């Protein structure tokens, strides 16, 4: 043992370590452990990277599915049509022109029109509405859209577009001393409660012969009643329409005209007028 001590001291080892080569084994063990730790670190990094790639792939698939669902929903909401139809109404709001046509389930479609509504021949000299070839795109949720093409066909519908009432009576109307009001042709409202009917205003030409002359006939409305809509002291006729987007229409005889015409579409009317406009079939 004494012969190994100097060598052990030179090597900074104990005699036992020199004889068992223990330090060398420890070093090898540490080297192996270090290698193992490196391998584990590499493995953990690989797992993390693969996990991140998997989440990215899942996120990409979810985004693609969301985009696909949005496109499908959009195609169901945004509808493109090409039809022949009459115009219920044309108007200009804040410098923007709109035309209205009948849409789904009793709604009016409000369509922006770039061609200028003043140039449209909506009806002929007998008040018959012109049939238009109309291409448009609209939103099913808002009932609004845009006209892409609109051209008159030169054909005119014999039926009315906007339409009429259930109130009956007589009295001053349109500045005339006596106007008679009557309604007929009732049928169940296909898009709401109550009934729709045709409403006629007429004057008596000869009381002895009961000769009369119609001055206004409105079709397919809920009800109507006299109302001084413009506050001039003369009653006009306000009609409750079947259109939820345009619930009221006012008829009057404009200056220089000979018969009543549709002059305005108010969004609301006074409470007492609304009460008078209730359809008798709802009471």
mmCIF file of C-alpha atoms in Angstrom:
data_model
loop_
_atom_site.group_PDB
_atom_site.id
_atom_site.type_symbol
_atom_site.label_atom_id
_atom_site.label_comp_id
_atom_site.label_asym_id
_atom_site.label_seq_id
_atom_site.Cartn_x
_atom_site.Cartn_y
_atom_site.Cartn_z
ATOM 1 C CA UNK A 1 0.000 0.000 0.000
ATOM 2 C CA UNK A 2 2.862 2.336 0.844
ATOM 3 C CA UNK A 3 4.236 1.953 -2.654
ATOM 4 C CA UNK A 4 0.978 3.345 -4.111
ATOM 5 C CA UNK A 5 0.671 6.297 -1.791
ATOM 6 C CA UNK A 6 3.158 8.574 -3.604
ATOM 7 C CA UNK A 7 1.443 7.849 -6.915
ATOM 8 C CA UNK A 8 -1.963 8.446 -5.389
ATOM 9 C CA UNK A 9 -0.809 11.729 -3.949
ATOM 10 C CA UNK A 10 0.592 12.755 -7.300
ATOM 11 C CA UNK A 11 -2.749 12.019 -8.879
ATOM 12 C CA UNK A 12 -4.672 13.616 -6.020
ATOM 13 C CA UNK A 13 -6.331 10.306 -5.295
ATOM 14 C CA UNK A 14 -6.674 8.047 -2.358
ATOM 15 C CA UNK A 15 -5.081 4.652 -2.583
ATOM 16 C CA UNK A 16 -8.564 3.105 -2.707
ATOM 17 C CA UNK A 17 -9.593 5.388 -5.561
ATOM 18 C CA UNK A 18 -6.361 4.600 -7.365
ATOM 19 C CA UNK A 19 -6.891 0.888 -6.922
ATOM 20 C CA UNK A 20 -10.604 1.044 -7.899
ATOM 21 C CA UNK A 21 -10.247 3.744 -10.492
ATOM 22 C CA UNK A 22 -13.331 5.278 -8.835
ATOM 23 C CA UNK A 23 -12.807 8.845 -9.995
ATOM 24 C CA UNK A 24 -12.698 7.724 -13.556
ATOM 25 C CA UNK A 25 -15.987 5.857 -13.052
ATOM 26 C CA UNK A 26 -17.577 8.893 -11.460
ATOM 27 C CA UNK A 27 -16.485 11.052 -14.337
ATOM 28 C CA UNK A 28 -17.879 8.581 -16.800
ATOM 29 C CA UNK A 29 -21.111 8.476 -14.806
ATOM 30 C CA UNK A 30 -21.309 12.267 -14.792
ATOM 31 C CA UNK A 31 -20.665 12.277 -18.492
ATOM 32 C CA UNK A 32 -23.428 9.770 -19.033
ATOM 33 C CA UNK A 33 -25.791 11.755 -16.841
ATOM 34 C CA UNK A 34 -24.954 14.916 -18.722
ATOM 35 C CA UNK A 35 -25.611 13.156 -21.989
ATOM 36 C CA UNK A 36 -28.938 11.884 -20.651
ATOM 37 C CA UNK A 37 -29.923 15.352 -19.504
ATOM 38 C CA UNK A 38 -29.097 16.739 -22.926
ATOM 39 C CA UNK A 39 -31.184 14.043 -24.555
ATOM 40 C CA UNK A 40 -34.089 14.801 -22.205
ATOM 41 C CA UNK A 41 -33.805 18.516 -22.922
ATOM 42 C CA UNK A 42 -33.818 17.840 -26.650
ATOM 43 C CA UNK A 43 -36.820 15.541 -26.238
ATOM 44 C CA UNK A 44 -38.734 18.111 -24.201
ATOM 45 C CA UNK A 45 -37.980 20.810 -26.791
ATOM 46 C CA UNK A 46 -39.170 18.497 -29.542
ATOM 47 C CA UNK A 47 -42.396 17.748 -27.646
ATOM 48 C CA UNK A 48 -42.992 21.454 -27.080
ATOM 49 C CA UNK A 49 -42.365 22.272 -30.734
ATOM 50 C CA UNK A 50 -44.631 19.455 -31.899
ATOM 51 C CA UNK A 51 -47.327 20.563 -29.462
ATOM 52 C CA UNK A 52 -47.106 24.136 -30.774
ATOM 53 C CA UNK A 53 -47.331 22.855 -34.344
ATOM 54 C CA UNK A 54 -50.376 20.762 -33.405
ATOM 55 C CA UNK A 55 -52.142 23.742 -31.822
ATOM 56 C CA UNK A 56 -51.331 25.839 -34.875
ATOM 57 C CA UNK A 57 -52.786 23.161 -37.140
ATOM 58 C CA UNK A 58 -55.913 22.922 -34.962
ATOM 59 C CA UNK A 59 -56.257 26.727 -34.941
ATOM 60 C CA UNK A 60 -55.882 26.818 -38.721
ATOM 61 C CA UNK A 61 -58.599 24.181 -39.124
ATOM 62 C CA UNK A 62 -60.921 26.087 -36.765
ATOM 63 C CA UNK A 63 -60.325 29.329 -38.656
ATOM 64 C CA UNK A 64 -61.042 27.569 -41.954
ATOM 65 C CA UNK A 65 -64.256 26.091 -40.530
ATOM 66 C CA UNK A 66 -65.312 29.508 -39.200
ATOM 67 C CA UNK A 67 -64.646 31.135 -42.570
ATOM 68 C CA UNK A 68 -66.588 28.380 -44.346
ATOM 69 C CA UNK A 69 -69.527 28.758 -41.943
ATOM 70 C CA UNK A 70 -69.462 32.532 -42.394
ATOM 71 C CA UNK A 71 -69.461 32.197 -46.183
ATOM 72 C CA UNK A 72 -72.375 29.737 -46.076
ATOM 73 C CA UNK A 73 -74.323 32.021 -43.709
ATOM 74 C CA UNK A 74 -73.565 35.036 -45.874
ATOM 75 C CA UNK A 75 -74.826 33.295 -49.000
ATOM 76 C CA UNK A 76 -78.043 32.484 -47.138
ATOM 77 C CA UNK A 77 -78.469 36.070 -45.899
ATOM 78 C CA UNK A 78 -77.437 37.925 -49.063
ATOM 79 C CA UNK A 79 -79.796 37.066 -51.912
ATOM 80 C CA UNK A 80 -79.507 37.934 -55.596
ATOM 81 C CA UNK A 81 -82.716 38.092 -57.631
ATOM 82 C CA UNK A 82 -83.730 38.851 -61.212
ATOM 83 C CA UNK A 83 -87.493 39.397 -61.482
ATOM 84 C CA UNK A 84 -90.268 41.238 -63.256
ATOM 85 C CA UNK A 85 -92.236 43.307 -60.769
ATOM 86 C CA UNK A 86 -93.929 46.645 -60.186
ATOM 87 C CA UNK A 87 -92.580 49.332 -57.868
ATOM 88 C CA UNK A 88 -94.538 49.948 -54.694
ATOM 89 C CA UNK A 89 -92.788 53.240 -53.964
ATOM 90 C CA UNK A 90 -89.879 55.428 -55.004
ATOM 91 C CA UNK A 91 -88.325 58.029 -52.727
ATOM 92 C CA UNK A 92 -85.219 60.144 -52.191
ATOM 93 C CA UNK A 93 -83.732 60.364 -48.698
ATOM 94 C CA UNK A 94 -80.756 62.649 -48.021
ATOM 95 C CA UNK A 95 -79.962 62.746 -51.706
ATOM 96 C CA UNK A 96 -80.062 58.952 -52.102
ATOM 97 C CA UNK A 97 -82.690 57.330 -54.353
ATOM 98 C CA UNK A 98 -84.556 54.183 -53.317
ATOM 99 C CA UNK A 99 -87.153 51.954 -54.930
ATOM 100 C CA UNK A 100 -89.391 49.564 -52.989
ATOM 101 C CA UNK A 101 -90.738 46.258 -54.221
ATOM 102 C CA UNK A 102 -92.654 43.463 -52.506
ATOM 103 C CA UNK A 103 -90.327 40.931 -50.892
ATOM 104 C CA UNK A 104 -90.706 37.780 -48.829
ATOM 105 C CA UNK A 105 -93.501 37.261 -46.301
ATOM 106 C CA UNK A 106 -95.191 40.602 -46.795
ATOM 107 C CA UNK A 107 -92.116 42.802 -46.376
ATOM 108 C CA UNK A 108 -91.044 45.668 -48.585
ATOM 109 C CA UNK A 109 -87.533 45.536 -49.983
ATOM 110 C CA UNK A 110 -85.763 48.894 -49.793
ATOM 111 C CA UNK A 111 -83.323 48.983 -52.716
ATOM 112 C CA UNK A 112 -80.812 51.723 -53.371
ATOM 113 C CA UNK A 113 -81.035 52.878 -56.979
ATOM 114 C CA UNK A 114 -78.355 54.893 -58.757
ATOM 115 C CA UNK A 115 -80.342 55.608 -61.910
ATOM 116 C CA UNK A 116 -82.483 58.472 -60.589
ATOM 117 C CA UNK A 117 -86.065 57.750 -59.531
ATOM 118 C CA UNK A 118 -87.412 60.962 -61.070
ATOM 119 C CA UNK A 119 -86.781 59.517 -64.531
ATOM 120 C CA UNK A 120 -88.773 56.343 -63.892
ATOM 121 C CA UNK A 121 -92.240 55.980 -65.415
ATOM 122 C CA UNK A 122 -93.814 54.171 -62.477
ATOM 123 C CA UNK A 123 -97.352 54.196 -63.920
ATOM 124 C CA UNK A 124 -99.213 55.234 -67.024
ATOM 125 C CA UNK A 125 -101.841 57.956 -67.470
ATOM 126 C CA UNK A 126 -104.571 55.647 -66.123
ATOM 127 C CA UNK A 127 -102.669 54.960 -62.925
ATOM 128 C CA UNK A 128 -101.705 51.431 -63.924
ATOM 129 C CA UNK A 129 -98.254 50.497 -62.588
ATOM 130 C CA UNK A 130 -95.507 49.631 -65.050
ATOM 131 C CA UNK A 131 -93.815 46.233 -64.813
ATOM 132 C CA UNK A 132 -90.018 46.512 -64.547
ATOM 133 C CA UNK A 133 -87.256 44.011 -65.199
ATOM 134 C CA UNK A 134 -85.265 44.287 -61.960
ATOM 135 C CA UNK A 135 -81.971 42.745 -60.876
ATOM 136 C CA UNK A 136 -81.025 43.342 -57.271
ATOM 137 C CA UNK A 137 -79.169 42.035 -54.237
ATOM 138 C CA UNK A 138 -80.548 42.342 -50.718
ATOM 139 C CA UNK A 139 -80.076 41.287 -47.095
ATOM 140 C CA UNK A 140 -82.753 38.924 -45.780
ATOM 141 C CA UNK A 141 -82.327 40.268 -42.246
ATOM 142 C CA UNK A 142 -82.632 43.989 -42.987
ATOM 143 C CA UNK A 143 -84.792 43.799 -46.161
ATOM 144 C CA UNK A 144 -82.431 46.339 -47.743
ATOM 145 C CA UNK A 145 -80.235 46.063 -50.792
ATOM 146 C CA UNK A 146 -79.073 47.555 -54.081
ATOM 147 C CA UNK A 147 -80.487 47.571 -57.594
ATOM 148 C CA UNK A 148 -77.987 46.348 -60.181
ATOM 149 C CA UNK A 149 -80.280 46.758 -63.193
ATOM 150 C CA UNK A 150 -83.753 48.200 -63.698
ATOM 151 C CA UNK A 151 -85.598 48.686 -66.973
ATOM 152 C CA UNK A 152 -89.254 49.295 -67.782
ATOM 153 C CA UNK A 153 -90.873 46.582 -69.883
ATOM 154 C CA UNK A 154 -93.580 48.825 -71.320
ATOM 155 C CA UNK A 155 -96.223 46.509 -69.834
ATOM 156 C CA UNK A 156 -98.632 47.824 -67.227
ATOM 157 C CA UNK A 157 -100.386 45.885 -64.484
ATOM 158 C CA UNK A 158 -104.146 46.154 -64.266
ATOM 159 C CA UNK A 159 -104.090 45.676 -60.484
ATOM 160 C CA UNK A 160 -103.035 48.254 -57.914
ATOM 161 C CA UNK A 161 -99.798 47.993 -55.963
ATOM 162 C CA UNK A 162 -100.529 49.850 -52.757
ATOM 163 C CA UNK A 163 -103.762 48.943 -51.280
ATOM 164 C CA UNK A 164 -107.004 49.460 -49.289
ATOM 165 C CA UNK A 165 -109.435 49.464 -46.310
ATOM 166 C CA UNK A 166 -112.321 48.561 -44.057
ATOM 167 C CA UNK A 167 -113.668 51.923 -42.820
ATOM 168 C CA UNK A 168 -116.964 53.157 -44.210
ATOM 169 C CA UNK A 169 -118.575 56.559 -43.873
ATOM 170 C CA UNK A 170 -119.359 59.849 -45.508
ATOM 171 C CA UNK A 171 -118.440 63.461 -45.051
ATOM 172 C CA UNK A 172 -116.090 66.213 -46.249
ATOM 173 C CA UNK A 173 -112.827 64.893 -47.673
ATOM 174 C CA UNK A 174 -110.109 66.278 -49.959
ATOM 175 C CA UNK A 175 -111.825 69.670 -49.773
ATOM 176 C CA UNK A 176 -114.985 68.211 -51.319
ATOM 177 C CA UNK A 177 -118.241 68.789 -49.378
ATOM 178 C CA UNK A 178 -119.343 65.144 -49.453
ATOM 179 C CA UNK A 179 -117.348 61.995 -50.195
ATOM 180 C CA UNK A 180 -118.658 58.490 -49.588
ATOM 181 C CA UNK A 181 -116.303 55.751 -48.397
ATOM 182 C CA UNK A 182 -116.893 52.029 -48.711
ATOM 183 C CA UNK A 183 -114.880 48.807 -48.604
ATOM 184 C CA UNK A 184 -115.270 45.320 -50.078
ATOM 185 C CA UNK A 185 -113.530 42.153 -51.279
ATOM 186 C CA UNK A 186 -112.181 41.134 -47.882
ATOM 187 C CA UNK A 187 -109.756 38.233 -47.582
ATOM 188 C CA UNK A 188 -107.487 36.992 -44.749
ATOM 189 C CA UNK A 189 -104.193 38.849 -44.510
ATOM 190 C CA UNK A 190 -101.620 36.225 -45.609
ATOM 191 C CA UNK A 191 -98.807 37.979 -43.714
ATOM 192 C CA UNK A 192 -100.499 39.082 -40.509
ATOM 193 C CA UNK A 193 -103.684 39.261 -38.467
ATOM 194 C CA UNK A 194 -107.035 40.535 -39.682
ATOM 195 C CA UNK A 195 -108.231 41.020 -43.221
ATOM 196 C CA UNK A 196 -107.298 43.053 -46.255
ATOM 197 C CA UNK A 197 -109.810 44.674 -48.555
ATOM 198 C CA UNK A 198 -110.442 47.166 -51.358
ATOM 199 C CA UNK A 199 -111.349 50.709 -50.346
ATOM 200 C CA UNK A 200 -113.241 53.155 -52.529
ATOM 201 C CA UNK A 201 -114.015 56.866 -52.244
ATOM 202 C CA UNK A 202 -116.779 58.160 -54.506
ATOM 203 C CA UNK A 203 -119.000 61.181 -55.024
ATOM 204 C CA UNK A 204 -122.686 61.358 -55.856
ATOM 205 C CA UNK A 205 -123.362 62.775 -59.317
ATOM 206 C CA UNK A 206 -127.159 62.546 -59.213
ATOM 207 C CA UNK A 207 -129.043 61.828 -56.010
ATOM 208 C CA UNK A 208 -132.218 60.971 -57.862
ATOM 209 C CA UNK A 209 -130.628 58.322 -60.063
ATOM 210 C CA UNK A 210 -127.904 57.411 -57.541
ATOM 211 C CA UNK A 211 -125.321 57.938 -60.219
ATOM 212 C CA UNK A 212 -121.864 57.954 -58.643
ATOM 213 C CA UNK A 213 -118.257 58.356 -59.737
ATOM 214 C CA UNK A 214 -115.249 56.788 -58.042
ATOM 215 C CA UNK A 215 -112.519 59.298 -57.258
ATOM 216 C CA UNK A 216 -110.129 56.932 -55.463
ATOM 217 C CA UNK A 217 -109.797 53.163 -55.248
ATOM 218 C CA UNK A 218 -107.134 51.485 -53.138
ATOM 219 C CA UNK A 219 -106.555 47.729 -53.026
ATOM 220 C CA UNK A 220 -105.384 45.287 -50.359
ATOM 221 C CA UNK A 221 -105.066 47.565 -47.333
ATOM 222 C CA UNK A 222 -105.992 47.023 -43.696
ATOM 223 C CA UNK A 223 -108.041 50.146 -43.012
ATOM 224 C CA UNK A 224 -108.398 53.864 -43.748
ATOM 225 C CA UNK A 225 -109.802 56.974 -42.118
ATOM 226 C CA UNK A 226 -109.967 60.747 -42.748
ATOM 227 C CA UNK A 227 -107.128 62.733 -41.160
ATOM 228 C CA UNK A 228 -105.860 66.291 -41.550
ATOM 229 C CA UNK A 229 -102.288 65.087 -42.081
ATOM 230 C CA UNK A 230 -100.800 68.419 -43.175
ATOM 231 C CA UNK A 231 -102.721 70.615 -40.728
ATOM 232 C CA UNK A 232 -104.374 72.759 -43.399
ATOM 233 C CA UNK A 233 -107.885 72.270 -41.992
ATOM 234 C CA UNK A 234 -108.892 69.880 -44.789
ATOM 235 C CA UNK A 235 -109.050 66.137 -44.227
ATOM 236 C CA UNK A 236 -106.942 63.821 -46.320
ATOM 237 C CA UNK A 237 -107.272 60.038 -46.299
ATOM 238 C CA UNK A 238 -104.737 58.044 -44.272
ATOM 239 C CA UNK A 239 -104.449 54.343 -45.034
ATOM 240 C CA UNK A 240 -103.000 51.598 -42.889
ATOM 241 C CA UNK A 241 -101.028 49.481 -45.330
ATOM 242 C CA UNK A 242 -99.975 45.858 -45.092
ATOM 243 C CA UNK A 243 -96.278 46.805 -45.258
ATOM 244 C CA UNK A 244 -94.452 46.742 -41.893
ATOM 245 C CA UNK A 245 -91.727 48.968 -43.376
ATOM 246 C CA UNK A 246 -94.248 51.600 -44.555
ATOM 247 C CA UNK A 247 -97.289 51.225 -42.283
ATOM 248 C CA UNK A 248 -99.162 54.375 -43.375
ATOM 249 C CA UNK A 249 -99.919 56.164 -46.626
ATOM 250 C CA UNK A 250 -101.664 59.528 -47.064
ATOM 251 C CA UNK A 251 -103.792 60.418 -50.095
ATOM 252 C CA UNK A 252 -104.623 63.993 -51.059
ATOM 253 C CA UNK A 253 -105.493 66.080 -54.110
ATOM 254 C CA UNK A 254 -102.359 68.121 -54.912
ATOM 255 C CA UNK A 255 -102.712 71.618 -56.302
ATOM 256 C CA UNK A 256 -103.524 71.575 -59.969
ATOM 257 C CA UNK A 257 -104.646 67.940 -59.958
ATOM 258 C CA UNK A 258 -108.121 66.546 -60.485
ATOM 259 C CA UNK A 259 -108.107 63.396 -58.363
ATOM 260 C CA UNK A 260 -106.578 62.102 -55.112
ATOM 261 C CA UNK A 261 -103.041 60.768 -55.249
ATOM 262 C CA UNK A 262 -100.626 59.132 -52.838
ATOM 263 C CA UNK A 263 -98.606 62.043 -51.444
ATOM 264 C CA UNK A 264 -96.698 60.783 -48.385
ATOM 265 C CA UNK A 265 -95.656 57.737 -46.357
ATOM 266 C CA UNK A 266 -95.520 58.825 -42.677
ATOM 267 C CA UNK A 267 -93.742 56.481 -40.281
ATOM 268 C CA UNK A 268 -96.261 57.171 -37.524
ATOM 269 C CA UNK A 269 -99.620 58.848 -36.925
ATOM 270 C CA UNK A 270 -101.301 60.172 -33.750
ATOM 271 C CA UNK A 271 -102.692 57.668 -31.257
ATOM 272 C CA UNK A 272 -106.323 58.499 -32.020
ATOM 273 C CA UNK A 273 -105.717 57.982 -35.729
ATOM 274 C CA UNK A 274 -104.000 54.652 -35.064
ATOM 275 C CA UNK A 275 -107.065 53.595 -33.101
ATOM 276 C CA UNK A 276 -109.336 54.541 -36.002
ATOM 277 C CA UNK A 277 -107.138 52.534 -38.344
ATOM 278 C CA UNK A 278 -107.728 49.250 -36.535
ATOM 279 C CA UNK A 279 -109.316 46.763 -38.852
ATOM 280 C CA UNK A 280 -112.912 46.021 -37.796
ATOM 281 C CA UNK A 281 -112.136 42.313 -38.161
ATOM 282 C CA UNK A 282 -109.592 42.640 -35.334
ATOM 283 C CA UNK A 283 -112.075 44.153 -32.889
#
